[in-house]
PDB file of C-alpha atoms in Angstrom:
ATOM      1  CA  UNK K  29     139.627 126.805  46.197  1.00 54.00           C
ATOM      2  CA  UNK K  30     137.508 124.193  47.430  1.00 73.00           C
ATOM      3  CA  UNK K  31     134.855 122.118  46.162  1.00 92.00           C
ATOM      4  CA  UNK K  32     134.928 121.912  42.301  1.00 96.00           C
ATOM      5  CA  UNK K  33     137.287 123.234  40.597  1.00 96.00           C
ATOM      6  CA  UNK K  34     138.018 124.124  37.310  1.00 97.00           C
ATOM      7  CA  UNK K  35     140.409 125.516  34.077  1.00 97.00           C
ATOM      8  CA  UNK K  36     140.910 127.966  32.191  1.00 97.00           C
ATOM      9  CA  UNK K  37     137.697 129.843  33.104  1.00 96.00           C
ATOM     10  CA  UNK K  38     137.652 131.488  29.492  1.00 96.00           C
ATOM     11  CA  UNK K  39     139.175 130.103  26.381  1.00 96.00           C
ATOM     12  CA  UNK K  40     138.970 131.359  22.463  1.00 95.00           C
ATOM     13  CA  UNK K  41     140.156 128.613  20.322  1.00 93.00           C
ATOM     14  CA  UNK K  42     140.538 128.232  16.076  1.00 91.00           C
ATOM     15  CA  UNK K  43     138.225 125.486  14.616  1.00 89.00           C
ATOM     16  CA  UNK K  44     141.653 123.595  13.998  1.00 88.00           C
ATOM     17  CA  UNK K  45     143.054 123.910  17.778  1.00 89.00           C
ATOM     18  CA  UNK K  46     143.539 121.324  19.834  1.00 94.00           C
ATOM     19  CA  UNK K  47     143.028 122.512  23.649  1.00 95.00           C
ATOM     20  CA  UNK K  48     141.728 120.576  26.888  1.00 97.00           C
ATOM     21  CA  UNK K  49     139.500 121.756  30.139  1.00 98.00           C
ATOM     22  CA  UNK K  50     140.400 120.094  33.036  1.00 98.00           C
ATOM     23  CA  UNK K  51     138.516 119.995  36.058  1.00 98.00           C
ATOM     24  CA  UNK K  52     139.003 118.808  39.919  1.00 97.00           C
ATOM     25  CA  UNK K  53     136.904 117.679  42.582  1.00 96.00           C
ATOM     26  CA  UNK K  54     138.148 118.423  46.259  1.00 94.00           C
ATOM     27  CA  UNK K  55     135.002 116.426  47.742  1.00 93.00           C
ATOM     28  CA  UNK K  56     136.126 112.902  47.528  1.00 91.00           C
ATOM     29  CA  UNK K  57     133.159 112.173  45.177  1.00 91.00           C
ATOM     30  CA  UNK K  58     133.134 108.952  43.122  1.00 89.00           C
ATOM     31  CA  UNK K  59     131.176 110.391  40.069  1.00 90.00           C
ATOM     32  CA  UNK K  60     132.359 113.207  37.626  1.00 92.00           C
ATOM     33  CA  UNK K  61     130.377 115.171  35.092  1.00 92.00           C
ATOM     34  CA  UNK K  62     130.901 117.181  31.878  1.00 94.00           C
ATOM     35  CA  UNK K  63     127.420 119.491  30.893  1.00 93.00           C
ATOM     36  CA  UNK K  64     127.098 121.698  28.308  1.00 94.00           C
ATOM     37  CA  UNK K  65     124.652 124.926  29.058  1.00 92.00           C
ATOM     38  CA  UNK K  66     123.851 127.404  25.352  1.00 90.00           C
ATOM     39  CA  UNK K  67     121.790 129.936  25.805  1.00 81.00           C
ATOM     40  CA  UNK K  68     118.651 129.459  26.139  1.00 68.00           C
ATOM     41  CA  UNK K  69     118.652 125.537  25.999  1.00 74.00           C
ATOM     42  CA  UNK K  70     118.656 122.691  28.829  1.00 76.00           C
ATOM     43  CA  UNK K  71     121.929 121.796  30.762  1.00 86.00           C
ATOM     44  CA  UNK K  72     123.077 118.847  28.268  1.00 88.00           C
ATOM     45  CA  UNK K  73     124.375 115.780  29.601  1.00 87.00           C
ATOM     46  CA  UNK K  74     127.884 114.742  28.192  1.00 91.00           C
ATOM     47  CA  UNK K  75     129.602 112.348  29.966  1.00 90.00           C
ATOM     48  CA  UNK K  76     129.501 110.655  33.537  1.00 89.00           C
ATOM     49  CA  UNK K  77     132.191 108.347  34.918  1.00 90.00           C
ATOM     50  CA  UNK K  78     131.343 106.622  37.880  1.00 84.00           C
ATOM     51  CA  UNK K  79     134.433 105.135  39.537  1.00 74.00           C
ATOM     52  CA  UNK K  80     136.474 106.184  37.354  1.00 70.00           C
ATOM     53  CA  UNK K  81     134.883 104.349  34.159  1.00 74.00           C
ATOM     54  CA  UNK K  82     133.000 106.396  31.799  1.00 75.00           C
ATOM     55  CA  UNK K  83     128.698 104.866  32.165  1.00 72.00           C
ATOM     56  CA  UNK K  84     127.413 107.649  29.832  1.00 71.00           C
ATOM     57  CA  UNK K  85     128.047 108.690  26.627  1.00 70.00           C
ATOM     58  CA  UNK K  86     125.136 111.200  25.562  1.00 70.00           C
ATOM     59  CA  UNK K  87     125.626 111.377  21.891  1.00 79.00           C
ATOM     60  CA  UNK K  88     128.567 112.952  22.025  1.00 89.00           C
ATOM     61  CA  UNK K  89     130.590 113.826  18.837  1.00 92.00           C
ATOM     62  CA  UNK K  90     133.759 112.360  18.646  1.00 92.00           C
ATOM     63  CA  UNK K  91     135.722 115.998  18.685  1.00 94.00           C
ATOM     64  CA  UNK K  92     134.998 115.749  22.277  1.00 95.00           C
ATOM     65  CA  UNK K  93     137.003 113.312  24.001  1.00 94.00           C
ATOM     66  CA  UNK K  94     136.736 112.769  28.101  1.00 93.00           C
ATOM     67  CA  UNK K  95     139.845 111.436  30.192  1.00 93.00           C
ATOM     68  CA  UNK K  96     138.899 110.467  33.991  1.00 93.00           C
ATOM     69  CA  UNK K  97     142.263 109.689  35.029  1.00 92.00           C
ATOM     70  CA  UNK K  98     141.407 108.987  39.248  1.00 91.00           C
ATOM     71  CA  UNK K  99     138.503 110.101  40.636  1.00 89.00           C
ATOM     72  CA  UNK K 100     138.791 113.557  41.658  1.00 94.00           C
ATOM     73  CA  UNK K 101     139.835 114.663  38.021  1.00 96.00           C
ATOM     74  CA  UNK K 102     138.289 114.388  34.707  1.00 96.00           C
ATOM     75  CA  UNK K 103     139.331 116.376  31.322  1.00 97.00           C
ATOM     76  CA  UNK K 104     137.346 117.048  28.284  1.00 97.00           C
ATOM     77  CA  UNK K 105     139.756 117.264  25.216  1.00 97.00           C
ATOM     78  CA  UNK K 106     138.279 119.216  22.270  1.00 96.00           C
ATOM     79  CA  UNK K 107     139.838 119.275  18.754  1.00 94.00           C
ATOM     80  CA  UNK K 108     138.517 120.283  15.311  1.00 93.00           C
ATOM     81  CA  UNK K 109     135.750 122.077  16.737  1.00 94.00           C
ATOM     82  CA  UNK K 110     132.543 123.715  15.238  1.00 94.00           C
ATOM     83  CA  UNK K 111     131.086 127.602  16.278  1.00 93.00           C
ATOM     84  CA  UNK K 112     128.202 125.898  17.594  1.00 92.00           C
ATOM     85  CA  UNK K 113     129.936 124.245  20.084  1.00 94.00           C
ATOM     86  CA  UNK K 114     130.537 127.453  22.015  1.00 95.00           C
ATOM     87  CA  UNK K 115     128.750 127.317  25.019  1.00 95.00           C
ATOM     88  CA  UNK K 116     129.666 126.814  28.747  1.00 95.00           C
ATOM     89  CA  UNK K 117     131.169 123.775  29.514  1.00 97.00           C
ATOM     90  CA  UNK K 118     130.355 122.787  33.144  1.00 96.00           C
ATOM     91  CA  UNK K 119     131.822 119.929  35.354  1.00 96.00           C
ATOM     92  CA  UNK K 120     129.938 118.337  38.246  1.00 94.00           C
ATOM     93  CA  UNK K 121     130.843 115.975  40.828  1.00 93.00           C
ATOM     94  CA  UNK K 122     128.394 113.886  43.319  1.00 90.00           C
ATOM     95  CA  UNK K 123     128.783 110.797  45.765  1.00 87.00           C
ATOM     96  CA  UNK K 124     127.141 108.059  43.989  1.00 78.00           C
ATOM     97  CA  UNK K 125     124.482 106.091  45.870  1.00 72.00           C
ATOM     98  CA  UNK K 126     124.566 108.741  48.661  1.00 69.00           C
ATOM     99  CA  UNK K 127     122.134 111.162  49.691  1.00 65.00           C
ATOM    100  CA  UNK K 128     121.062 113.913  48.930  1.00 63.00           C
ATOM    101  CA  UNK K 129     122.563 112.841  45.382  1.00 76.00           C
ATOM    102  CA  UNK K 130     123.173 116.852  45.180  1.00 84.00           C
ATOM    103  CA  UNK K 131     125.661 117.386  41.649  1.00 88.00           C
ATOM    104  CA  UNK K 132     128.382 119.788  42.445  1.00 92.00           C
ATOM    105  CA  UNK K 133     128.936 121.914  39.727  1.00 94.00           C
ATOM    106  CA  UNK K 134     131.930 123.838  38.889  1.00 95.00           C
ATOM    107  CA  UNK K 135     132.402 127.248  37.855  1.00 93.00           C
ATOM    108  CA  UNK K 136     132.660 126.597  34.199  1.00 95.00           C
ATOM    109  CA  UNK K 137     134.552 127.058  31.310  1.00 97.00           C
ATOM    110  CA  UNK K 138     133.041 129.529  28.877  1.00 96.00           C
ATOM    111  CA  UNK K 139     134.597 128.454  25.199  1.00 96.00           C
ATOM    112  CA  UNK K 140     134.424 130.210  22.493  1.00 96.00           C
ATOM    113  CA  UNK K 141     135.166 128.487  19.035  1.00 95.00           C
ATOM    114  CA  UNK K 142     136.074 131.022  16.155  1.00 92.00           C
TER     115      UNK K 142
ATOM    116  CA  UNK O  30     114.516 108.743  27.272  1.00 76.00           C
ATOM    117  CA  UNK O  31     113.341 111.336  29.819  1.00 84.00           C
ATOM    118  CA  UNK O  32     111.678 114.830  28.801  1.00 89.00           C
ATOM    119  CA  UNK O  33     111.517 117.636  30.884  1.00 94.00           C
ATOM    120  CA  UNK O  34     109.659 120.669  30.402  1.00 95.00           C
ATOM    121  CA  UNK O  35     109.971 124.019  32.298  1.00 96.00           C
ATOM    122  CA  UNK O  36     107.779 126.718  31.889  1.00 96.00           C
ATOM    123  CA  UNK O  37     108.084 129.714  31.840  1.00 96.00           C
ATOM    124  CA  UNK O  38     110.825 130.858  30.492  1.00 93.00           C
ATOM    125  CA  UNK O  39     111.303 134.015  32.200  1.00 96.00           C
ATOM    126  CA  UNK O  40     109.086 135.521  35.338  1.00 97.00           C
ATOM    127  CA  UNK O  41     109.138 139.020  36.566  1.00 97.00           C
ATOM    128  CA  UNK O  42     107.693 139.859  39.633  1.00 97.00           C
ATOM    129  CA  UNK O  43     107.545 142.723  42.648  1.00 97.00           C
ATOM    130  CA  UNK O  44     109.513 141.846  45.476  1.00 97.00           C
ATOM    131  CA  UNK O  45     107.121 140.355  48.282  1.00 97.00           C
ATOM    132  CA  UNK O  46     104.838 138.321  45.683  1.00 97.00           C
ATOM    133  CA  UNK O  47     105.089 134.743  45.220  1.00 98.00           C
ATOM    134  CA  UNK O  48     106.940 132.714  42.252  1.00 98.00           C
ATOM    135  CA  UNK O  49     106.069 129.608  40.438  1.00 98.00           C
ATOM    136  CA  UNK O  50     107.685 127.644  38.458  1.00 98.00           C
ATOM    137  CA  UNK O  51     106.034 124.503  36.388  1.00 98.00           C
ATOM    138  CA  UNK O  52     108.003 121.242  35.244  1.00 98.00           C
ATOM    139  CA  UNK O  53     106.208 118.212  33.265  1.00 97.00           C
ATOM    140  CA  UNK O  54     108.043 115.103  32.940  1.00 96.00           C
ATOM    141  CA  UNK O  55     107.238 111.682  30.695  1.00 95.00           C
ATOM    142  CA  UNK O  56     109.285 109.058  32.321  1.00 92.00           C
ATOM    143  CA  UNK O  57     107.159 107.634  34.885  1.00 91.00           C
ATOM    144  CA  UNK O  58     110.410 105.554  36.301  1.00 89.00           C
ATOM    145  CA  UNK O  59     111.446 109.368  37.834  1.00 91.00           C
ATOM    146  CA  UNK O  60     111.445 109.206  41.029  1.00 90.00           C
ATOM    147  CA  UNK O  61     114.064 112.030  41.993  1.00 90.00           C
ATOM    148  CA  UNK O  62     113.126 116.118  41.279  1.00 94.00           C
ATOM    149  CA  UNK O  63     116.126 118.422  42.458  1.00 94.00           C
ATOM    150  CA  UNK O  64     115.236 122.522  41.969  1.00 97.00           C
ATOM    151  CA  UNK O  65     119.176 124.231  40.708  1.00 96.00           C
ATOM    152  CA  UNK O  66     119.705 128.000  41.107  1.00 96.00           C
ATOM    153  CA  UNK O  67     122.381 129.825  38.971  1.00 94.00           C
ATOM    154  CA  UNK O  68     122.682 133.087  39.878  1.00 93.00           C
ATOM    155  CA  UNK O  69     124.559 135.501  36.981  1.00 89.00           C
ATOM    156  CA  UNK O  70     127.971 134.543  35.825  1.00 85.00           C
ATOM    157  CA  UNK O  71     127.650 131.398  38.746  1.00 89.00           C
ATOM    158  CA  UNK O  72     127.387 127.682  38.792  1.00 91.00           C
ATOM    159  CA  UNK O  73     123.910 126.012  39.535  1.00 93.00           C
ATOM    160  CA  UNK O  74     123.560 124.950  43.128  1.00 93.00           C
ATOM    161  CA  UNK O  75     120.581 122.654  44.719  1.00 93.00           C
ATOM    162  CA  UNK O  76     118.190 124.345  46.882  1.00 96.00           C
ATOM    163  CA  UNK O  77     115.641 122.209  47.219  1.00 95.00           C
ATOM    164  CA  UNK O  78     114.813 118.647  45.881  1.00 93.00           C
ATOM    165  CA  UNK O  79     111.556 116.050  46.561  1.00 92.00           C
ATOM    166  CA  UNK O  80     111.289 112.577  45.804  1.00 88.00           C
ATOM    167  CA  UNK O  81     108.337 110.557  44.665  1.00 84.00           C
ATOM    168  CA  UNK O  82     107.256 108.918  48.131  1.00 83.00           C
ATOM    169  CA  UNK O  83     106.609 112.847  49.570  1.00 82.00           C
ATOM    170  CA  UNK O  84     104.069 115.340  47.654  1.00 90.00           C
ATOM    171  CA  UNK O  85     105.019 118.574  49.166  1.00 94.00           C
ATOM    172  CA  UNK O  86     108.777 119.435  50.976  1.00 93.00           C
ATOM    173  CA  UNK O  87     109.172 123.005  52.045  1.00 95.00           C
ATOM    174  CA  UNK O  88     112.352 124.736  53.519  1.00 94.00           C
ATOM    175  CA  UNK O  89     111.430 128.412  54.948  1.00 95.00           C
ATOM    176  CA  UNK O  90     110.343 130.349  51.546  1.00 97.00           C
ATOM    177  CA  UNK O  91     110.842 128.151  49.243  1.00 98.00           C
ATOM    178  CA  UNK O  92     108.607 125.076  48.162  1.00 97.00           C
ATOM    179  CA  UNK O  93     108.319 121.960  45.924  1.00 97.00           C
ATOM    180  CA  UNK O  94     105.062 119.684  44.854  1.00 97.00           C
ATOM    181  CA  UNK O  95     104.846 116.991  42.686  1.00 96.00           C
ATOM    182  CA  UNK O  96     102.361 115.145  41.265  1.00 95.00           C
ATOM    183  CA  UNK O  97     102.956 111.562  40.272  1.00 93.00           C
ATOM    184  CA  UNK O  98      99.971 111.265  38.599  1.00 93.00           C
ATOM    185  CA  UNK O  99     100.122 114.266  36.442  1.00 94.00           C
ATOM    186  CA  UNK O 100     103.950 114.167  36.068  1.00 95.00           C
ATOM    187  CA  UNK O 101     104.876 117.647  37.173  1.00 95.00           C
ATOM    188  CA  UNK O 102     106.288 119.665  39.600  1.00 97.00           C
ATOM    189  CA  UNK O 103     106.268 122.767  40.933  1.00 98.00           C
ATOM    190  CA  UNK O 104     108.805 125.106  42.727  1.00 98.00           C
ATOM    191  CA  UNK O 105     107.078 127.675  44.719  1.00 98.00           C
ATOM    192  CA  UNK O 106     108.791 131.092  46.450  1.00 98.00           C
ATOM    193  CA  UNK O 107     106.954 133.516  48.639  1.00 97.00           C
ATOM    194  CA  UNK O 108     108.264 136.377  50.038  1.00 97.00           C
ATOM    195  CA  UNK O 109     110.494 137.412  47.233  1.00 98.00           C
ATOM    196  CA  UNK O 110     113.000 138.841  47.752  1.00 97.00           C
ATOM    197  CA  UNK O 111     115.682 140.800  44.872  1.00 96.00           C
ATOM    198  CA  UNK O 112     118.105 137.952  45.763  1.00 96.00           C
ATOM    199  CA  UNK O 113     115.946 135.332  44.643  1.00 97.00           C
ATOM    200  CA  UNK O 114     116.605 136.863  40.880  1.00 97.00           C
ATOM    201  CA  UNK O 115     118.510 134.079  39.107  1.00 97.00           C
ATOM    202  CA  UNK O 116     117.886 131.514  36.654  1.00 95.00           C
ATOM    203  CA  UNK O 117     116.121 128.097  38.417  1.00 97.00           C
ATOM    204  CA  UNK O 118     116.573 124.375  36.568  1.00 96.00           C
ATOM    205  CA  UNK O 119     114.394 121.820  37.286  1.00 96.00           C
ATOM    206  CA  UNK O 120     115.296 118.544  37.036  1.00 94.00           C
ATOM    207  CA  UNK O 121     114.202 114.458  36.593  1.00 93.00           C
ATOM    208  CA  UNK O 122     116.203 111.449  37.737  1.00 88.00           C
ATOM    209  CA  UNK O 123     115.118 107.910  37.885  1.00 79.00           C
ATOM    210  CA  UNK O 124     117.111 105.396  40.312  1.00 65.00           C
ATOM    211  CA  UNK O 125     120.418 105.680  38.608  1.00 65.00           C
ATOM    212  CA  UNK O 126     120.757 108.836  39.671  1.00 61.00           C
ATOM    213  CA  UNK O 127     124.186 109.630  37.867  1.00 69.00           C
ATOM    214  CA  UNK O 128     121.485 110.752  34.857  1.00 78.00           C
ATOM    215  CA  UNK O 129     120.124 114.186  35.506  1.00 85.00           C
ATOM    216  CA  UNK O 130     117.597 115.727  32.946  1.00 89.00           C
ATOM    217  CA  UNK O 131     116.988 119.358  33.515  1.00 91.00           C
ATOM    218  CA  UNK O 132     114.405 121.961  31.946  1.00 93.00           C
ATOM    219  CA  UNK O 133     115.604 125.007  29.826  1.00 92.00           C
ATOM    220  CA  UNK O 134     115.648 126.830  33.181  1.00 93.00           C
ATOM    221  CA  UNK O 135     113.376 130.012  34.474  1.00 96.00           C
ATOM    222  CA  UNK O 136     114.777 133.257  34.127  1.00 95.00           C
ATOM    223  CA  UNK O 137     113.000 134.999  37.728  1.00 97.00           C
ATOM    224  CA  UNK O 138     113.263 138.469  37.829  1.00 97.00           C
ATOM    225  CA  UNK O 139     112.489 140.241  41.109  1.00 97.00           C
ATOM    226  CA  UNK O 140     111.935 143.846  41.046  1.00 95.00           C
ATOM    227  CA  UNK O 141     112.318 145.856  44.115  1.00 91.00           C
TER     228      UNK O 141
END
């Protein structure tokens, strides 16, 4: 698959778990992106890393932990999460400083925290 | 920080009228306004975007304004069509644009 990619595309994890989403950019982008979309509320900003260093931190609690590796991957380790923190977890990719500044998204990860 | 607001929330319409969907923003530094569609079970995907040096861009049905002044913008679709039906994000950037701020999104609903 080209583009963005990412897995696993579903996951159902215990409040105790410790898991990780990974996702990989095929685009040779220099800027990565973790969103969260709930229903019925705004895509939420995460975390960016541009060049590999992370330049945004959104208020993010800690159970959420982002790895950028290189540039064309980027994790999001979860651990001790809450039920409200099921939502669809979304990665994005764009070429920083570069028109049209478009964000790639990925096809998602749709968690589910029990 | 930035604000954005989308309204509304969800739109039905018959196939053939015209859409529009309304943003309102409170940064004044914004100078970037991308329009996402997710269609069901998709990702989001840029279809149309205007900065703040142009008030109107259109590409064949689809259209965005903006108005500095007011802060808002608008995305605009005549001719609808059933494939239009999806749910459309706005969004606000200033000049770093790795920060995007999107609206609660537009549920459209074209029915044929």
């Amino acid at each position: 698959e080209t583009g963005v990619t990412q897995t696993p595309r579903h996951l159902v994890m215990g409040m105790t778990n410790k898991k990780s989403l990974k996702c990989e950019q095929h685009l040779g982008h220099n800027a990565m992106y973790w969103y969260k979309q709930s229903a019925k509320k705004p895509l939420e900003l995460m975390f960016v890393y541009s060049l590999e260093e992370r330049v945004e931190n959104n208020s993010v609690p800690s159970r959420f932990s982002p790895e950028c590796p290189n540039s064309s991957h980027l994790f999001l380790h979860l651990h001790t999460l809450q039920p409200e923190d099921s939502a669809l977890y979304l990665c994005a990719s764009s070429q920083e400083g570069s028109l049209p500044y478009e964000q790639y998204f990925g096809p998602g990860t749709r968690l589910t925290v029990t | 920080g930035e604000n954005v607001e989308q309204h509304p929330s969800t739109l039905s319409v018959q196939e053939g009228d015209s859409a529009v969907i309304k943003c309102t923003y409170s940064d004044s530094a914004s100078n970037y306004f991308p329009w996402y569609k997710q269609e069901l079970g998709k990702r989001p995907q840029l279809i149309i975007d205007i900065r703040s040096n142009v008030g109107e861009k259109k590409d064949q049905r689809i259209a965005v304004t903006l108005n500095k002044t007011a802060k808002h913008f608008s995305l605009h679709i005549t001719e609808t069509q059933p494939e239009d039906s999806a749910v459309y994000f706005c969004a606000a950037s200033n000049n770093n644009f790795n920060k995007f701020y999107f609206g609660s999104g537009t549920k459209l609903n074209v029915k044929p």
